[in-house]
Amino acid sequence: MKSSGQAAVEFMICILVLVFAMIIFSVYAGSKDFERSNAEAKLEADKLCWQISHLINIAMYSRGYYSEFSLPMKINGLDYNVSVSNNNVVVDYERHSCIYQIAVTNISFRTKKAPFSLCGGDFYINNTNNELFIYNRSVVKC
């Protein structure tokens, strides 16, 4: 027959094992949530890169083309950078870069020829005589 003191010790050991198991599970679940969130943010950066390059490629081959687009201020709460040159669009985000080719010979942001950077805000793209111009519709501070 066990004494009540021994039963109390065994009960405390069981409780400690359960608490330890719950802590391990919580850490594991939290790390998986962080990985999922990080993967979603990288996919968002890739999608953004594709959308910008797609808009530029369409505009290049459509004389008189006009389109409006918006860029988020941040991706998943963190800063990012969009660089446009005469042959590619690059989105840099959290040690992750996405690069898409564009077939453009002459592109400008306002009056600045490529290469240039874009950041969050509202923009429009216009093809005038096979020359592409990107203008901002909102105040942009990059």
XYZ file of N, CA and C in Angstrom:
426
model
N 0.838 -1.172 0.000
C 0.000 0.000 0.000
C 0.890 1.245 0.000
N 0.529 2.203 -0.827
C 1.319 3.426 -0.958
C 0.870 4.440 0.072
N 1.827 5.175 0.520
C 1.474 6.249 1.450
C 0.980 7.451 0.658
N 0.257 8.326 1.329
C -0.273 9.512 0.649
C 0.846 10.445 0.200
N 1.976 10.425 0.876
C 3.121 11.256 0.478
C 3.701 10.794 -0.845
N 3.777 9.471 -1.038
C 4.316 8.935 -2.284
C 3.352 9.219 -3.434
N 2.061 9.132 -3.202
C 1.058 9.414 -4.233
C 1.125 10.875 -4.656
N 1.356 11.768 -3.708
C 1.459 13.192 -4.036
C 2.672 13.456 -4.926
N 3.786 12.802 -4.640
C 4.998 12.966 -5.457
C 4.749 12.444 -6.865
N 4.119 11.281 -6.990
C 3.821 10.722 -8.306
C 2.856 11.622 -9.076
N 1.889 12.186 -8.391
C 0.947 13.107 -9.028
C 1.681 14.347 -9.551
N 2.597 14.896 -8.753
C 3.365 16.078 -9.171
C 4.241 15.756 -10.384
N 4.825 14.576 -10.414
C 5.648 14.175 -11.562
C 4.786 14.088 -12.818
N 3.594 13.516 -12.700
C 2.670 13.445 -13.846
C 2.300 14.838 -14.342
N 2.005 15.735 -13.425
C 1.654 17.112 -13.795
C 2.831 17.780 -14.505
N 4.046 17.617 -13.991
C 5.235 18.211 -14.612
C 5.465 17.664 -16.018
N 5.273 16.366 -16.206
C 5.428 15.763 -17.534
C 4.393 16.341 -18.493
N 3.150 16.482 -18.051
C 2.104 17.060 -18.901
C 2.406 18.519 -19.253
N 2.852 19.302 -18.288
C 3.187 20.708 -18.547
C 4.346 20.791 -19.536
N 5.362 19.966 -19.348
C 6.506 19.950 -20.249
C 6.067 19.582 -21.671
N 5.185 18.585 -21.805
C 4.680 18.180 -23.119
C 3.896 19.318 -23.768
N 3.109 20.045 -22.991
C 2.345 21.175 -23.532
C 3.278 22.287 -23.998
N 4.351 22.541 -23.269
C 5.319 23.570 -23.666
C 5.982 23.176 -24.985
N 6.413 21.929 -25.101
C 7.040 21.442 -26.338
C 6.070 21.587 -27.511
N 4.820 21.194 -27.318
C 3.819 21.308 -28.378
C 3.597 22.765 -28.774
N 3.529 23.670 -27.807
C 3.316 25.095 -28.089
C 4.473 25.681 -28.890
N 5.693 25.336 -28.526
C 6.864 25.821 -29.265
C 6.838 25.296 -30.693
N 6.531 24.026 -30.869
C 6.464 23.417 -32.194
C 5.381 24.085 -33.046
N 4.204 24.266 -32.486
C 3.100 24.890 -33.220
C 3.432 26.339 -33.570
N 4.077 27.057 -32.663
C 4.456 28.442 -32.930
C 5.478 28.550 -34.037
N 6.430 27.635 -34.084
C 7.442 27.679 -35.142
C 6.820 27.352 -36.492
N 5.868 26.439 -36.527
C 5.175 26.117 -37.777
C 4.353 27.308 -38.259
N 3.726 28.025 -37.346
C 2.958 29.210 -37.707
C 3.876 30.279 -38.282
N 5.049 30.458 -37.695
C 6.028 31.426 -38.197
C 6.496 31.031 -39.594
N 6.768 29.748 -39.815
C 7.188 29.277 -41.135
C 6.101 29.523 -42.170
N 4.858 29.253 -41.809
C 3.741 29.464 -42.734
C 3.600 30.937 -43.073
N 3.698 31.791 -42.071
C 3.586 33.229 -42.283
C 4.714 33.735 -43.172
N 5.926 33.244 -42.947
C 7.069 33.650 -43.747
C 6.913 33.176 -45.192
N 6.423 31.966 -45.392
C 6.207 31.441 -46.738
C 5.129 32.244 -47.461
N 4.064 32.618 -46.760
C 3.008 33.428 -47.366
C 3.543 34.790 -47.789
N 4.407 35.391 -46.982
C 4.979 36.691 -47.313
C 5.884 36.590 -48.536
N 6.662 35.522 -48.640
C 7.519 35.330 -49.818
C 6.671 35.140 -51.067
N 5.573 34.401 -50.945
C 4.668 34.235 -52.079
C 4.048 35.566 -52.481
N 3.724 36.405 -51.505
C 3.177 37.733 -51.787
C 4.201 38.579 -52.543
N 5.473 38.510 -52.150
C 6.535 39.243 -52.847
C 6.693 38.723 -54.272
N 6.652 37.404 -54.461
C 6.745 36.824 -55.801
C 5.563 37.256 -56.668
N 4.366 37.248 -56.087
C 3.162 37.660 -56.823
C 3.261 39.123 -57.242
N 3.747 39.959 -56.347
C 3.920 41.381 -56.634
C 4.901 41.581 -57.788
N 6.001 40.861 -57.770
C 7.010 40.943 -58.827
C 6.404 40.536 -60.173
N 5.661 39.432 -60.174
C 5.035 38.965 -61.401
C 4.018 39.985 -61.923
N 3.196 40.550 -61.037
C 2.174 41.504 -61.468
C 2.798 42.738 -62.115
N 3.849 43.275 -61.507
C 4.490 44.471 -62.057
C 5.115 44.158 -63.409
N 5.839 43.045 -63.505
C 6.477 42.695 -64.779
C 5.426 42.422 -65.853
N 4.331 41.786 -65.483
C 3.252 41.502 -66.428
C 2.625 42.802 -66.945
N 2.351 43.740 -66.050
C 1.805 45.039 -66.470
C 2.752 45.758 -67.429
N 4.036 45.749 -67.111
C 5.021 46.430 -67.960
C 5.103 45.759 -69.326
N 5.124 44.424 -69.366
C 5.197 43.718 -70.648
C 3.959 43.968 -71.502
N 2.787 43.968 -70.891
C 1.561 44.266 -71.648
C 1.611 45.693 -72.179
N 2.005 46.629 -71.341
C 2.051 48.033 -71.751
C 3.040 48.252 -72.883
N 4.133 47.521 -72.889
C 5.157 47.709 -73.916
C 4.618 47.401 -75.300
N 3.753 46.412 -75.405
C 3.267 45.989 -76.715
C 1.877 46.520 -77.042
N 1.397 47.474 -76.278
C 0.064 48.036 -76.511
C 0.165 49.550 -76.552
N 0.310 50.083 -77.741
C 0.431 51.534 -77.886
C -0.819 52.211 -77.336
N -0.628 53.246 -76.524
C -1.735 53.959 -75.902
C -2.253 53.288 -74.636
N -1.601 52.240 -74.197
C -2.027 51.486 -73.014
C -1.954 52.361 -71.767
N -2.957 52.201 -70.907
C -3.000 52.919 -69.634
C -3.572 51.963 -68.596
N -2.919 51.878 -67.448
C -3.419 51.019 -66.376
C -2.999 51.586 -65.033
N -3.862 51.407 -64.045
C -3.553 51.833 -62.683
C -3.256 50.602 -61.836
N -2.338 50.759 -60.889
C -2.021 49.666 -59.976
C -1.562 50.232 -58.644
N -1.644 49.404 -57.621
C -1.234 49.800 -56.268
C -0.204 48.821 -55.736
N 0.726 49.354 -54.957
C 1.711 48.535 -54.258
C 1.482 48.709 -52.764
N 1.515 47.630 -52.011
C 1.324 47.756 -50.561
C 2.490 48.502 -49.922
N 2.231 49.177 -48.818
C 3.302 49.890 -48.110
C 4.310 48.911 -47.513
N 3.830 47.779 -47.040
C 4.702 46.766 -46.439
C 4.157 45.385 -46.789
N 5.034 44.404 -46.753
C 4.615 43.016 -46.921
C 4.790 42.333 -45.574
N 3.697 41.841 -45.036
C 3.718 41.158 -43.737
C 4.340 42.034 -42.648
N 4.118 43.350 -42.750
C 4.621 44.277 -41.740
C 6.071 44.677 -41.909
N 6.732 44.202 -42.965
C 8.144 44.510 -43.183
C 8.344 45.260 -44.497
N 9.398 46.074 -44.558
C 9.713 46.839 -45.760
C 10.190 45.919 -46.882
N 10.001 46.383 -48.102
C 10.489 45.674 -49.280
C 10.915 46.721 -50.299
N 11.568 46.287 -51.365
C 12.037 47.204 -52.393
C 11.724 46.625 -53.769
N 11.223 47.473 -54.665
C 10.981 47.082 -56.049
C 11.933 47.889 -56.917
N 12.758 47.199 -57.696
C 13.686 47.855 -58.618
C 13.290 47.493 -60.039
N 13.232 48.506 -60.903
C 12.874 48.290 -62.300
C 14.029 48.773 -63.162
N 14.481 47.909 -64.071
C 15.497 48.304 -65.046
C 14.918 48.036 -66.431
N 15.725 48.215 -67.467
C 15.216 47.991 -68.817
C 15.106 46.518 -69.184
N 15.505 45.614 -68.294
C 15.360 44.204 -68.644
C 14.784 43.323 -67.533
N 14.562 43.873 -66.325
C 13.942 43.040 -65.294
C 13.314 43.863 -64.177
N 12.460 43.173 -63.432
C 11.843 43.719 -62.222
C 12.326 42.845 -61.071
N 12.811 43.490 -60.007
C 13.325 42.759 -58.852
C 12.575 43.228 -57.610
N 12.047 42.282 -56.845
C 11.448 42.586 -55.548
C 12.332 41.940 -54.491
N 12.927 42.770 -53.639
C 13.753 42.291 -52.528
C 12.931 42.366 -51.253
N 12.851 41.237 -50.570
C 12.079 41.173 -49.338
C 12.728 40.186 -48.382
N 13.175 40.669 -47.235
C 13.623 39.803 -46.150
C 14.576 38.703 -46.636
N 15.688 39.090 -47.223
C 16.723 38.188 -47.747
C 16.185 37.258 -48.825
N 15.129 37.660 -49.504
C 14.532 36.885 -50.582
C 14.363 37.820 -51.770
N 14.849 37.414 -52.930
C 14.705 38.229 -54.136
C 13.921 37.457 -55.177
N 13.053 38.167 -55.855
C 12.292 37.617 -56.963
C 12.629 38.452 -58.193
N 12.968 37.805 -59.298
C 13.354 38.518 -60.515
C 12.510 37.996 -61.667
N 11.888 38.930 -62.406
C 11.158 38.592 -63.621
C 11.700 39.435 -64.765
N 11.833 38.810 -65.917
C 12.312 39.498 -67.114
C 11.200 40.370 -67.695
N 11.594 41.513 -68.235
C 10.666 42.355 -68.982
C 11.313 42.694 -70.319
N 10.499 42.910 -71.313
C 10.985 43.198 -72.661
C 10.751 44.669 -72.973
N 11.478 45.519 -72.298
C 11.276 46.961 -72.434
C 12.593 47.610 -72.822
N 12.516 48.533 -73.765
C 13.731 49.250 -74.158
C 13.786 50.650 -73.575
N 12.631 51.190 -73.219
C 12.608 52.567 -72.746
C 11.502 52.733 -71.701
N 11.880 52.789 -70.439
C 10.897 52.942 -69.365
C 11.393 54.001 -68.388
N 10.457 54.815 -67.896
C 10.810 55.900 -66.972
C 9.815 55.954 -65.827
N 10.297 56.387 -64.676
C 9.428 56.706 -63.544
C 9.412 58.219 -63.451
N 8.273 58.804 -63.748
C 8.152 60.246 -63.919
C 9.156 60.663 -64.994
N 10.190 61.390 -64.651
C 11.178 61.809 -65.657
C 12.489 61.049 -65.528
N 12.588 60.148 -64.568
C 13.836 59.404 -64.335
C 13.840 58.115 -65.149
N 14.839 57.983 -66.018
C 14.984 56.767 -66.817
C 15.383 55.591 -65.928
N 15.096 54.398 -66.402
C 15.480 53.181 -65.667
C 16.997 53.107 -65.565
N 17.500 52.566 -64.483
C 16.841 51.868 -63.388
C 16.289 52.830 -62.335
N 15.208 52.420 -61.697
C 14.595 53.206 -60.627
C 13.912 52.260 -59.649
N 13.531 52.797 -58.502
C 12.868 52.003 -57.458
C 11.449 52.503 -57.235
N 10.582 51.581 -56.874
C 9.202 51.899 -56.509
C 8.962 51.403 -55.093
N 8.042 52.038 -54.396
C 7.632 51.537 -53.085
C 6.118 51.698 -52.979
N 5.560 51.453 -51.834
C 4.113 51.442 -51.665
C 3.424 52.712 -52.119
N 2.261 52.547 -52.716
C 1.460 53.674 -53.159
C 0.643 53.314 -54.388
N -0.024 54.316 -54.952
C -0.851 54.134 -56.145
C -0.115 54.691 -57.355
N -0.116 53.925 -58.457
C 0.628 54.292 -59.653
C -0.232 54.093 -60.887
N 0.223 54.670 -62.002
C -0.346 54.302 -63.291
C 0.779 54.200 -64.299
N 0.551 53.360 -65.304
C 1.535 53.129 -66.351
C 0.899 53.519 -67.671
N 1.684 54.151 -68.531
C 1.171 54.683 -69.778
C 2.190 54.438 -70.887
N 1.722 53.967 -72.046
C 2.576 53.789 -73.219
C 2.289 54.930 -74.177
N 3.273 55.797 -74.352
C 3.161 56.913 -75.279
C 4.261 56.771 -76.315
N 3.879 56.489 -77.555
C 4.839 56.334 -78.652
C 5.926 55.315 -78.320
N 5.518 54.155 -77.850
C 6.422 53.058 -77.473
C 7.428 53.436 -76.402
N 7.085 54.406 -75.595
C 7.899 54.769 -74.440
C 7.004 54.636 -73.214
N 7.450 53.853 -72.238
C 6.640 53.610 -71.046
C 6.973 54.607 -69.957
N 5.912 55.110 -69.343
C 6.057 56.018 -68.205
C 5.242 55.466 -67.047
N 5.847 55.457 -65.868
C 5.134 55.107 -64.645
C 5.075 56.367 -63.801
N 3.877 56.720 -63.383
C 3.676 57.908 -62.551
C 3.012 57.483 -61.246
N 3.270 58.240 -60.197
C 2.608 57.944 -58.930
C 1.377 58.822 -58.774
N 0.297 58.208 -58.297
C -0.948 58.925 -58.055
C -1.048 59.371 -56.609
N -0.174 58.866 -55.766
C -0.161 59.244 -54.357
C 1.267 59.620 -53.975
N 1.399 60.269 -52.849
C 2.718 60.682 -52.386
C 3.530 59.439 -52.036
N 4.697 59.336 -52.641
C 5.563 58.181 -52.433
C 6.869 58.667 -51.839
N 7.234 58.095 -50.714
C 8.507 58.445 -50.076
C 9.342 57.185 -49.951
N 10.215 56.985 -50.909
C 11.098 55.803 -50.882
C 12.464 56.207 -50.363
